[in-house]
PDB file of C-alpha atoms in Angstrom:
ATOM      1  CA  UNK A  26      -0.032   0.112  -0.097  1.00  0.00           C
ATOM      2  CA  UNK A  27       2.773   2.359   0.905  1.00  0.00           C
ATOM      3  CA  UNK A  28       4.790   1.671  -2.078  1.00  0.00           C
ATOM      4  CA  UNK A  29       1.720   1.911  -4.468  1.00  0.00           C
ATOM      5  CA  UNK A  30       0.730   5.333  -2.906  1.00  0.00           C
ATOM      6  CA  UNK A  31       4.375   6.770  -3.405  1.00  0.00           C
ATOM      7  CA  UNK A  32       4.724   5.489  -6.850  1.00  0.00           C
ATOM      8  CA  UNK A  33       1.212   6.747  -7.809  1.00  0.00           C
ATOM      9  CA  UNK A  34       1.890  10.179  -6.354  1.00  0.00           C
ATOM     10  CA  UNK A  35       5.199  10.259  -7.925  1.00  0.00           C
ATOM     11  CA  UNK A  36       3.844   9.620 -11.278  1.00  0.00           C
ATOM     12  CA  UNK A  37       0.998  12.104 -11.009  1.00  0.00           C
ATOM     13  CA  UNK A  38       3.697  14.941  -9.957  1.00  0.00           C
ATOM     14  CA  UNK A  39       5.868  14.007 -12.762  1.00  0.00           C
ATOM     15  CA  UNK A  40       2.710  14.125 -15.256  1.00  0.00           C
ATOM     16  CA  UNK A  41       1.614  17.536 -14.126  1.00  0.00           C
ATOM     17  CA  UNK A  42       5.191  19.082 -14.971  1.00  0.00           C
ATOM     18  CA  UNK A  43       5.437  17.187 -18.489  1.00  0.00           C
ATOM     19  CA  UNK A  44       3.779  18.576 -21.433  1.00  0.00           C
ATOM     20  CA  UNK A  45      -0.032  18.278 -21.420  1.00  0.00           C
ATOM     21  CA  UNK A  46      -0.993  20.326 -24.600  1.00  0.00           C
ATOM     22  CA  UNK A  47       0.806  21.601 -27.698  1.00  0.00           C
ATOM     23  CA  UNK A  48      -0.386  25.065 -29.327  1.00  0.00           C
ATOM     24  CA  UNK A  49       1.148  25.672 -32.799  1.00  0.00           C
ATOM     25  CA  UNK A  50       2.936  29.090 -32.094  1.00  0.00           C
ATOM     26  CA  UNK A  51       3.296  28.990 -28.490  1.00  0.00           C
ATOM     27  CA  UNK A  52       4.554  25.377 -27.754  1.00  0.00           C
ATOM     28  CA  UNK A  53       4.036  22.938 -25.211  1.00  0.00           C
ATOM     29  CA  UNK A  54       2.179  23.640 -21.762  1.00  0.00           C
ATOM     30  CA  UNK A  55       2.063  21.897 -18.629  1.00  0.00           C
ATOM     31  CA  UNK A  56      -0.547  21.886 -15.814  1.00  0.00           C
ATOM     32  CA  UNK A  57       0.685  25.421 -14.569  1.00  0.00           C
ATOM     33  CA  UNK A  58       0.701  26.948 -18.022  1.00  0.00           C
ATOM     34  CA  UNK A  59      -2.950  25.837 -18.442  1.00  0.00           C
ATOM     35  CA  UNK A  60      -4.426  27.224 -15.351  1.00  0.00           C
ATOM     36  CA  UNK A  61      -2.641  28.113 -12.122  1.00  0.00           C
ATOM     37  CA  UNK A  62      -5.903  27.248  -9.950  1.00  0.00           C
ATOM     38  CA  UNK A  63      -6.215  23.903 -11.377  1.00  0.00           C
ATOM     39  CA  UNK A  64      -2.610  23.121 -11.079  1.00  0.00           C
ATOM     40  CA  UNK A  65      -2.734  23.880  -7.380  1.00  0.00           C
ATOM     41  CA  UNK A  66      -5.619  21.783  -6.796  1.00  0.00           C
ATOM     42  CA  UNK A  67      -3.849  19.079  -8.726  1.00  0.00           C
ATOM     43  CA  UNK A  68      -0.747  19.335  -6.624  1.00  0.00           C
ATOM     44  CA  UNK A  69      -2.988  19.452  -3.436  1.00  0.00           C
ATOM     45  CA  UNK A  70      -4.216  16.104  -4.421  1.00  0.00           C
ATOM     46  CA  UNK A  71      -0.710  14.759  -5.022  1.00  0.00           C
ATOM     47  CA  UNK A  72       0.516  15.942  -1.572  1.00  0.00           C
ATOM     48  CA  UNK A  73      -2.512  14.260  -0.076  1.00  0.00           C
ATOM     49  CA  UNK A  74      -1.341  11.119  -1.743  1.00  0.00           C
ATOM     50  CA  UNK A  75       1.928  11.257  -0.348  1.00  0.00           C
ATOM     51  CA  UNK A  76       0.362  12.225   3.006  1.00  0.00           C
ATOM     52  CA  UNK A  77      -1.606   9.122   2.767  1.00  0.00           C
ATOM     53  CA  UNK A  78       1.247   7.011   1.575  1.00  0.00           C
ATOM     54  CA  UNK A  79       3.291   7.791   4.524  1.00  0.00           C
ATOM     55  CA  UNK A  80       0.674   7.607   7.146  1.00  0.00           C
ATOM     56  CA  UNK A  81      -0.600   4.406   5.715  1.00  0.00           C
ATOM     57  CA  UNK A  82      -4.194   5.523   5.333  1.00  0.00           C
ATOM     58  CA  UNK A  83      -5.470   3.789   2.200  1.00  0.00           C
ATOM     59  CA  UNK A  84      -8.765   5.813   2.134  1.00  0.00           C
ATOM     60  CA  UNK A  85      -6.907   9.105   1.893  1.00  0.00           C
ATOM     61  CA  UNK A  86      -4.807   7.534  -0.994  1.00  0.00           C
ATOM     62  CA  UNK A  87      -7.811   6.083  -2.680  1.00  0.00           C
ATOM     63  CA  UNK A  88      -9.510   9.529  -2.332  1.00  0.00           C
ATOM     64  CA  UNK A  89      -6.589  11.569  -3.851  1.00  0.00           C
ATOM     65  CA  UNK A  90      -6.580   9.053  -6.951  1.00  0.00           C
ATOM     66  CA  UNK A  91     -10.413   9.369  -7.545  1.00  0.00           C
ATOM     67  CA  UNK A  92     -10.456  13.211  -7.130  1.00  0.00           C
ATOM     68  CA  UNK A  93      -7.372  13.358  -9.388  1.00  0.00           C
ATOM     69  CA  UNK A  94      -9.276  11.560 -12.130  1.00  0.00           C
ATOM     70  CA  UNK A  95     -12.308  13.721 -11.867  1.00  0.00           C
ATOM     71  CA  UNK A  96     -10.044  16.921 -11.810  1.00  0.00           C
ATOM     72  CA  UNK A  97      -8.246  15.499 -15.084  1.00  0.00           C
ATOM     73  CA  UNK A  98     -11.500  14.875 -16.679  1.00  0.00           C
ATOM     74  CA  UNK A  99     -12.920  18.506 -15.602  1.00  0.00           C
ATOM     75  CA  UNK A 100      -9.582  19.931 -17.148  1.00  0.00           C
ATOM     76  CA  UNK A 101      -9.687  18.054 -20.492  1.00  0.00           C
ATOM     77  CA  UNK A 102     -13.384  19.202 -20.925  1.00  0.00           C
ATOM     78  CA  UNK A 103     -12.282  22.780 -20.099  1.00  0.00           C
ATOM     79  CA  UNK A 104      -9.465  22.666 -22.638  1.00  0.00           C
ATOM     80  CA  UNK A 105     -12.047  21.336 -25.249  1.00  0.00           C
ATOM     81  CA  UNK A 106     -14.585  23.950 -24.481  1.00  0.00           C
ATOM     82  CA  UNK A 107     -12.023  26.866 -24.292  1.00  0.00           C
ATOM     83  CA  UNK A 108     -10.480  25.804 -27.538  1.00  0.00           C
ATOM     84  CA  UNK A 109     -13.844  25.938 -29.428  1.00  0.00           C
ATOM     85  CA  UNK A 110     -15.060  29.034 -27.707  1.00  0.00           C
ATOM     86  CA  UNK A 111     -11.851  30.745 -28.257  1.00  0.00           C
ATOM     87  CA  UNK A 112     -12.597  30.901 -31.945  1.00  0.00           C
ATOM     88  CA  UNK A 113     -16.123  31.415 -31.926  1.00  0.00           C
ATOM     89  CA  UNK A 114     -15.608  34.702 -33.638  1.00  0.00           C
ATOM     90  CA  UNK A 115     -15.109  33.036 -36.851  1.00  0.00           C
ATOM     91  CA  UNK A 116     -18.393  32.622 -38.695  1.00  0.00           C
ATOM     92  CA  UNK A 117     -17.569  29.336 -40.550  1.00  0.00           C
ATOM     93  CA  UNK A 118     -18.138  26.157 -38.533  1.00  0.00           C
ATOM     94  CA  UNK A 119     -15.368  24.403 -40.505  1.00  0.00           C
ATOM     95  CA  UNK A 120     -12.953  26.964 -39.867  1.00  0.00           C
ATOM     96  CA  UNK A 121     -13.719  27.061 -36.061  1.00  0.00           C
ATOM     97  CA  UNK A 122     -13.213  23.155 -35.851  1.00  0.00           C
ATOM     98  CA  UNK A 123      -9.860  23.438 -37.896  1.00  0.00           C
ATOM     99  CA  UNK A 124      -8.588  26.152 -35.486  1.00  0.00           C
ATOM    100  CA  UNK A 125      -9.627  24.238 -32.544  1.00  0.00           C
ATOM    101  CA  UNK A 126      -8.264  21.226 -33.854  1.00  0.00           C
ATOM    102  CA  UNK A 127      -4.754  22.681 -33.827  1.00  0.00           C
ATOM    103  CA  UNK A 128      -4.679  22.363 -30.044  1.00  0.00           C
ATOM    104  CA  UNK A 129      -3.058  18.811 -29.612  1.00  0.00           C
ATOM    105  CA  UNK A 130      -2.974  16.797 -26.392  1.00  0.00           C
ATOM    106  CA  UNK A 131       0.350  15.378 -25.350  1.00  0.00           C
ATOM    107  CA  UNK A 132       1.748  12.313 -23.500  1.00  0.00           C
ATOM    108  CA  UNK A 133       1.697  13.838 -20.057  1.00  0.00           C
ATOM    109  CA  UNK A 134      -2.089  13.041 -19.652  1.00  0.00           C
ATOM    110  CA  UNK A 135      -1.314   9.436 -19.768  1.00  0.00           C
ATOM    111  CA  UNK A 136       1.241   9.764 -17.135  1.00  0.00           C
ATOM    112  CA  UNK A 137      -1.219  11.420 -15.017  1.00  0.00           C
ATOM    113  CA  UNK A 138      -3.849   8.989 -15.673  1.00  0.00           C
ATOM    114  CA  UNK A 139      -1.539   5.961 -14.838  1.00  0.00           C
ATOM    115  CA  UNK A 140      -0.671   7.618 -11.452  1.00  0.00           C
ATOM    116  CA  UNK A 141      -4.229   8.284 -10.523  1.00  0.00           C
ATOM    117  CA  UNK A 142      -5.398   4.897 -11.507  1.00  0.00           C
ATOM    118  CA  UNK A 143      -2.418   3.459  -9.261  1.00  0.00           C
ATOM    119  CA  UNK A 144      -3.720   5.441  -6.476  1.00  0.00           C
ATOM    120  CA  UNK A 145      -7.309   4.760  -6.920  1.00  0.00           C
ATOM    121  CA  UNK A 146      -6.712   0.974  -6.788  1.00  0.00           C
ATOM    122  CA  UNK A 147      -4.849   0.857  -3.334  1.00  0.00           C
ATOM    123  CA  UNK A 148      -6.649  -1.485  -1.054  1.00  0.00           C
ATOM    124  CA  UNK A 149      -6.062  -1.805   2.722  1.00  0.00           C
ATOM    125  CA  UNK A 150      -3.764  -4.656   3.566  1.00  0.00           C
ATOM    126  CA  UNK A 151      -5.543  -7.836   5.150  1.00  0.00           C
ATOM    127  CA  UNK A 152      -4.263  -8.287   8.733  1.00  0.00           C
ATOM    128  CA  UNK A 153      -3.293 -12.078   9.359  1.00  0.00           C
ATOM    129  CA  UNK A 154      -3.776 -13.248  12.929  1.00  0.00           C
ATOM    130  CA  UNK A 155      -1.482 -15.888  14.232  1.00  0.00           C
ATOM    131  CA  UNK A 156      -2.746 -18.205  17.020  1.00  0.00           C
ATOM    132  CA  UNK A 157      -0.394 -18.762  19.665  1.00  0.00           C
ATOM    133  CA  UNK A 158       1.190 -22.313  19.723  1.00  0.00           C
ATOM    134  CA  UNK A 159       0.443 -24.256  22.874  1.00  0.00           C
ATOM    135  CA  UNK A 160       2.637 -27.104  24.234  1.00  0.00           C
ATOM    136  CA  UNK A 161       6.040 -25.467  23.563  1.00  0.00           C
TER     137      UNK A 161
END
């Protein structure tokens, strides 16, 4: 449980700093370039995952993984709608779709999703009770 929490949180932290989207002229953006408030919320969840791993709290680890998955889905939806809304001044639907299609998602989302999945699948370890031996 502890190793899994540390690995998942580390993957999420690395994924948040890796390229998440590519804009044609501007270049690659990570979570902090997309939106600072979302990045702070994301790294609070990463910190909760680390705290849960070191405190051996499987519920906190699982919560941070599920909340990170929800936050990633909200971020992806926000990027999609923002890209389509940014070009709404154009009056031709094909031109709007072409311009919004130039915003490309990068490999960092896979790293974040892998780390969040690792955190969300943490289970509490089973406690094995050993009966004392008699007659020794």
